[in-house]
mmCIF file of C-alpha atoms in Angstrom:
data_model
loop_
_atom_site.group_PDB
_atom_site.id
_atom_site.type_symbol
_atom_site.label_atom_id
_atom_site.label_comp_id
_atom_site.label_asym_id
_atom_site.label_seq_id
_atom_site.Cartn_x
_atom_site.Cartn_y
_atom_site.Cartn_z
ATOM 1 C CA UNK A 5 91.326 62.393 99.395
ATOM 2 C CA UNK A 6 90.661 63.992 103.005
ATOM 3 C CA UNK A 7 94.155 65.786 103.202
ATOM 4 C CA UNK A 8 93.310 67.843 100.635
ATOM 5 C CA UNK A 9 89.995 68.956 101.609
ATOM 6 C CA UNK A 10 90.756 69.581 105.232
ATOM 7 C CA UNK A 11 94.571 71.803 103.263
ATOM 8 C CA UNK A 12 91.557 73.832 101.800
ATOM 9 C CA UNK A 13 89.338 74.275 104.408
ATOM 10 C CA UNK A 14 92.463 75.195 106.327
ATOM 11 C CA UNK A 15 93.829 77.719 103.705
ATOM 12 C CA UNK A 16 89.964 79.374 102.921
ATOM 13 C CA UNK A 17 89.866 79.871 106.889
ATOM 14 C CA UNK A 18 93.280 81.889 106.841
ATOM 15 C CA UNK A 19 92.428 83.193 103.832
ATOM 16 C CA UNK A 20 89.011 84.534 105.573
ATOM 17 C CA UNK A 21 90.589 85.226 108.922
ATOM 18 C CA UNK A 22 93.547 87.705 107.385
ATOM 19 C CA UNK A 23 90.756 89.449 105.579
ATOM 20 C CA UNK A 24 89.222 89.845 108.590
ATOM 21 C CA UNK A 25 91.707 91.052 110.447
ATOM 22 C CA UNK A 26 92.549 93.465 107.691
ATOM 23 C CA UNK A 27 88.961 95.313 107.420
ATOM 24 C CA UNK A 28 88.940 95.348 111.804
ATOM 25 C CA UNK A 29 92.072 97.441 111.937
ATOM 26 C CA UNK A 30 91.184 99.118 108.472
ATOM 27 C CA UNK A 31 87.690 99.984 110.007
ATOM 28 C CA UNK A 32 89.652 100.877 113.411
ATOM 29 C CA UNK A 33 92.002 103.015 112.172
ATOM 30 C CA UNK A 34 89.124 105.232 110.309
ATOM 31 C CA UNK A 35 87.128 105.789 113.382
ATOM 32 C CA UNK A 36 88.936 105.532 116.195
ATOM 33 C CA UNK A 37 90.195 108.585 116.383
ATOM 34 C CA UNK A 38 93.459 107.578 118.020
ATOM 35 C CA UNK A 39 96.405 110.451 117.784
ATOM 36 C CA UNK A 40 98.133 107.762 115.513
ATOM 37 C CA UNK A 41 96.030 107.596 112.620
ATOM 38 C CA UNK A 42 96.063 111.288 112.095
ATOM 39 C CA UNK A 43 97.542 112.754 108.817
ATOM 40 C CA UNK A 44 97.756 109.687 107.701
ATOM 41 C CA UNK A 45 95.026 109.609 104.943
ATOM 42 C CA UNK A 46 92.928 106.856 106.638
ATOM 43 C CA UNK A 47 90.100 108.203 104.842
ATOM 44 C CA UNK A 48 91.237 106.781 101.578
ATOM 45 C CA UNK A 49 92.716 104.033 103.242
ATOM 46 C CA UNK A 50 89.198 103.253 104.126
ATOM 47 C CA UNK A 51 87.847 103.626 100.285
ATOM 48 C CA UNK A 52 90.780 102.422 98.266
ATOM 49 C CA UNK A 53 92.324 99.844 100.620
ATOM 50 C CA UNK A 54 89.594 97.347 100.556
ATOM 51 C CA UNK A 55 89.968 96.793 96.727
ATOM 52 C CA UNK A 56 92.873 94.888 97.891
ATOM 53 C CA UNK A 57 90.653 92.360 99.268
ATOM 54 C CA UNK A 58 88.228 91.494 96.323
ATOM 55 C CA UNK A 59 90.328 91.842 93.022
ATOM 56 C CA UNK A 60 91.650 88.245 93.202
ATOM 57 C CA UNK A 61 87.880 86.416 94.347
ATOM 58 C CA UNK A 62 86.530 89.191 91.650
ATOM 59 C CA UNK A 63 88.951 88.003 88.832
ATOM 60 C CA UNK A 64 88.983 84.856 89.490
ATOM 61 C CA UNK A 65 84.829 84.124 89.440
ATOM 62 C CA UNK A 66 85.110 86.164 86.102
ATOM 63 C CA UNK A 67 87.409 83.557 84.711
ATOM 64 C CA UNK A 68 84.915 80.974 85.456
ATOM 65 C CA UNK A 69 86.244 79.773 88.587
ATOM 66 C CA UNK A 70 89.385 77.758 88.060
ATOM 67 C CA UNK A 71 90.395 74.987 90.214
ATOM 68 C CA UNK A 72 92.797 75.780 92.547
ATOM 69 C CA UNK A 73 91.211 78.882 94.198
ATOM 70 C CA UNK A 74 94.715 81.026 93.951
ATOM 71 C CA UNK A 75 94.883 81.362 98.102
ATOM 72 C CA UNK A 76 98.691 82.204 97.685
ATOM 73 C CA UNK A 77 97.584 84.950 95.644
ATOM 74 C CA UNK A 78 95.036 86.482 97.159
ATOM 75 C CA UNK A 79 96.864 86.436 100.809
ATOM 76 C CA UNK A 80 100.035 87.556 99.682
ATOM 77 C CA UNK A 81 98.007 90.798 98.183
ATOM 78 C CA UNK A 82 95.853 91.420 101.282
ATOM 79 C CA UNK A 83 99.039 91.293 103.868
ATOM 80 C CA UNK A 84 101.152 94.373 102.682
ATOM 81 C CA UNK A 85 97.623 96.630 103.406
ATOM 82 C CA UNK A 86 97.489 94.400 106.752
ATOM 83 C CA UNK A 87 100.875 94.792 107.846
ATOM 84 C CA UNK A 88 100.592 98.834 106.691
ATOM 85 C CA UNK A 89 97.437 98.752 108.862
ATOM 86 C CA UNK A 90 98.364 97.306 111.543
ATOM 87 C CA UNK A 91 102.011 99.240 111.743
ATOM 88 C CA UNK A 92 99.648 102.279 112.068
ATOM 89 C CA UNK A 93 97.642 101.008 114.357
ATOM 90 C CA UNK A 94 100.188 99.760 116.792
ATOM 91 C CA UNK A 95 101.705 103.531 116.073
ATOM 92 C CA UNK A 96 105.069 101.582 114.803
ATOM 93 C CA UNK A 97 105.566 104.246 112.105
ATOM 94 C CA UNK A 98 106.162 106.839 114.249
ATOM 95 C CA UNK A 99 107.698 105.328 117.223
ATOM 96 C CA UNK A 100 110.465 102.919 114.993
ATOM 97 C CA UNK A 101 112.789 104.794 112.888
ATOM 98 C CA UNK A 102 113.374 101.697 110.340
ATOM 99 C CA UNK A 103 109.580 100.280 110.155
ATOM 100 C CA UNK A 104 108.689 102.787 106.955
ATOM 101 C CA UNK A 105 111.953 101.676 105.107
ATOM 102 C CA UNK A 106 111.159 97.532 106.305
ATOM 103 C CA UNK A 107 107.600 97.869 105.107
ATOM 104 C CA UNK A 108 108.411 99.353 101.590
ATOM 105 C CA UNK A 109 110.640 96.264 101.084
ATOM 106 C CA UNK A 110 108.584 93.977 102.731
ATOM 107 C CA UNK A 111 105.632 95.004 101.537
ATOM 108 C CA UNK A 112 106.666 95.203 97.922
ATOM 109 C CA UNK A 113 108.102 91.341 97.965
ATOM 110 C CA UNK A 114 104.667 90.558 99.151
ATOM 111 C CA UNK A 115 102.825 92.356 96.782
ATOM 112 C CA UNK A 116 105.031 90.966 93.672
ATOM 113 C CA UNK A 117 104.973 87.773 95.235
ATOM 114 C CA UNK A 118 101.208 87.804 94.587
ATOM 115 C CA UNK A 119 101.649 88.571 90.762
ATOM 116 C CA UNK A 120 103.952 85.856 90.932
ATOM 117 C CA UNK A 121 101.998 82.927 91.964
ATOM 118 C CA UNK A 122 99.170 83.993 89.646
ATOM 119 C CA UNK A 123 101.589 84.237 86.899
ATOM 120 C CA UNK A 124 102.701 80.571 87.515
ATOM 121 C CA UNK A 125 99.971 79.351 86.448
ATOM 122 C CA UNK A 126 100.945 80.654 83.060
ATOM 123 C CA UNK A 127 103.593 79.223 80.548
ATOM 124 C CA UNK A 128 105.526 81.824 80.862
ATOM 125 C CA UNK A 129 109.519 81.591 80.925
ATOM 126 C CA UNK A 130 111.618 82.200 84.142
ATOM 127 C CA UNK A 131 113.143 85.188 82.469
ATOM 128 C CA UNK A 132 109.916 86.814 81.130
ATOM 129 C CA UNK A 133 108.106 86.377 84.568
ATOM 130 C CA UNK A 134 111.188 88.241 86.229
ATOM 131 C CA UNK A 135 111.268 91.197 84.017
ATOM 132 C CA UNK A 136 107.195 91.541 84.669
ATOM 133 C CA UNK A 137 107.298 91.038 88.133
ATOM 134 C CA UNK A 138 109.878 93.721 88.438
ATOM 135 C CA UNK A 139 108.512 96.021 85.684
ATOM 136 C CA UNK A 140 105.187 95.382 88.505
ATOM 137 C CA UNK A 141 107.138 96.348 91.351
ATOM 138 C CA UNK A 142 108.839 99.673 89.968
ATOM 139 C CA UNK A 143 105.689 100.922 88.311
ATOM 140 C CA UNK A 144 104.155 100.153 91.943
ATOM 141 C CA UNK A 145 106.074 101.729 93.854
ATOM 142 C CA UNK A 146 106.658 104.634 91.838
ATOM 143 C CA UNK A 147 102.226 104.996 91.760
ATOM 144 C CA UNK A 148 102.443 104.565 95.686
ATOM 145 C CA UNK A 149 104.743 107.359 96.278
ATOM 146 C CA UNK A 150 102.520 109.816 93.764
ATOM 147 C CA UNK A 151 99.863 108.539 95.979
ATOM 148 C CA UNK A 152 101.114 109.700 98.958
ATOM 149 C CA UNK A 153 102.508 112.845 98.080
ATOM 150 C CA UNK A 154 99.014 114.053 96.934
ATOM 151 C CA UNK A 155 97.737 112.059 100.060
ATOM 152 C CA UNK A 156 99.500 113.877 102.862
ATOM 153 C CA UNK A 157 102.842 115.390 101.887
ATOM 154 C CA UNK A 158 101.988 118.087 99.712
ATOM 155 C CA UNK A 159 101.654 121.383 101.848
ATOM 156 C CA UNK A 160 102.737 119.125 105.316
ATOM 157 C CA UNK A 161 105.649 118.851 107.433
ATOM 158 C CA UNK A 162 106.942 116.085 105.287
ATOM 159 C CA UNK A 163 107.325 117.763 102.017
ATOM 160 C CA UNK A 164 111.353 119.088 103.195
ATOM 161 C CA UNK A 165 112.501 115.967 103.585
ATOM 162 C CA UNK A 166 109.832 114.303 100.882
ATOM 163 C CA UNK A 167 112.288 113.711 97.982
ATOM 164 C CA UNK A 168 114.811 112.000 99.641
ATOM 165 C CA UNK A 169 112.394 109.815 101.419
ATOM 166 C CA UNK A 170 110.871 109.096 98.050
ATOM 167 C CA UNK A 171 113.938 107.895 96.501
ATOM 168 C CA UNK A 172 114.688 105.794 99.250
ATOM 169 C CA UNK A 173 111.247 104.187 99.190
ATOM 170 C CA UNK A 174 111.605 103.940 95.707
ATOM 171 C CA UNK A 175 114.580 101.976 95.719
ATOM 172 C CA UNK A 176 113.290 99.522 98.721
ATOM 173 C CA UNK A 177 110.183 98.594 96.659
ATOM 174 C CA UNK A 178 112.138 97.863 93.626
ATOM 175 C CA UNK A 179 114.290 95.936 95.905
ATOM 176 C CA UNK A 180 111.348 94.050 97.237
ATOM 177 C CA UNK A 181 110.015 93.185 93.981
ATOM 178 C CA UNK A 182 113.137 92.230 93.045
ATOM 179 C CA UNK A 183 113.620 89.925 95.444
ATOM 180 C CA UNK A 184 110.017 88.323 94.962
ATOM 181 C CA UNK A 185 110.842 87.958 91.192
ATOM 182 C CA UNK A 186 113.610 86.808 91.316
ATOM 183 C CA UNK A 187 111.866 83.879 93.529
ATOM 184 C CA UNK A 188 109.594 83.601 91.504
ATOM 185 C CA UNK A 189 111.545 83.097 88.255
ATOM 186 C CA UNK A 190 113.843 80.097 90.685
ATOM 187 C CA UNK A 191 110.382 78.029 91.043
ATOM 188 C CA UNK A 192 109.753 78.353 87.544
ATOM 189 C CA UNK A 193 113.000 77.193 86.431
ATOM 190 C CA UNK A 194 111.947 74.049 88.742
ATOM 191 C CA UNK A 195 108.650 73.921 87.310
ATOM 192 C CA UNK A 196 109.525 73.993 83.704
ATOM 193 C CA UNK A 197 112.706 71.292 84.735
ATOM 194 C CA UNK A 198 109.808 68.487 86.331
ATOM 195 C CA UNK A 199 108.113 69.113 82.700
ATOM 196 C CA UNK A 200 110.766 68.539 80.475
ATOM 197 C CA UNK A 201 111.943 66.123 82.783
#
């Protein structure tokens, strides 16, 4: 009995620490005045990004707080936003050419992994899980690029290369989502095999 309690406390501590780091870096980006945050829509990030930190706890409460708490989904959902803010804080977007591409691939894998962690609690079949997660990843990548266009591309210097960059980002987001979907489908298949056996 002691091991599960220690395990839950560790997960709780990691989750709180992840969110505290996320909020701290977000506030730093919005209010530090450093050059690397110029033109990066940190006002919008300050308004919208914290939603990622409360979606899972709020949804969990609204569903009657079923046990166990979905720590994996919660941390996976916050992780892409933390990576984005940390990348800006460390000026990686402007100093490493491939950083943005890596982010679109990995952050969509994390984001879709969060959805997968939630959906693995259902009885959806592996193929259905795969399709739902890939569809979510594709839609999220498109919506993100629309947001980027209105937040800081339209009328700026990046508008010349925006089309090619947007297509590349959407492909990378779709690929990251598909990798997460494949992982979730494999886990679901093993889950179903255990239940059947």
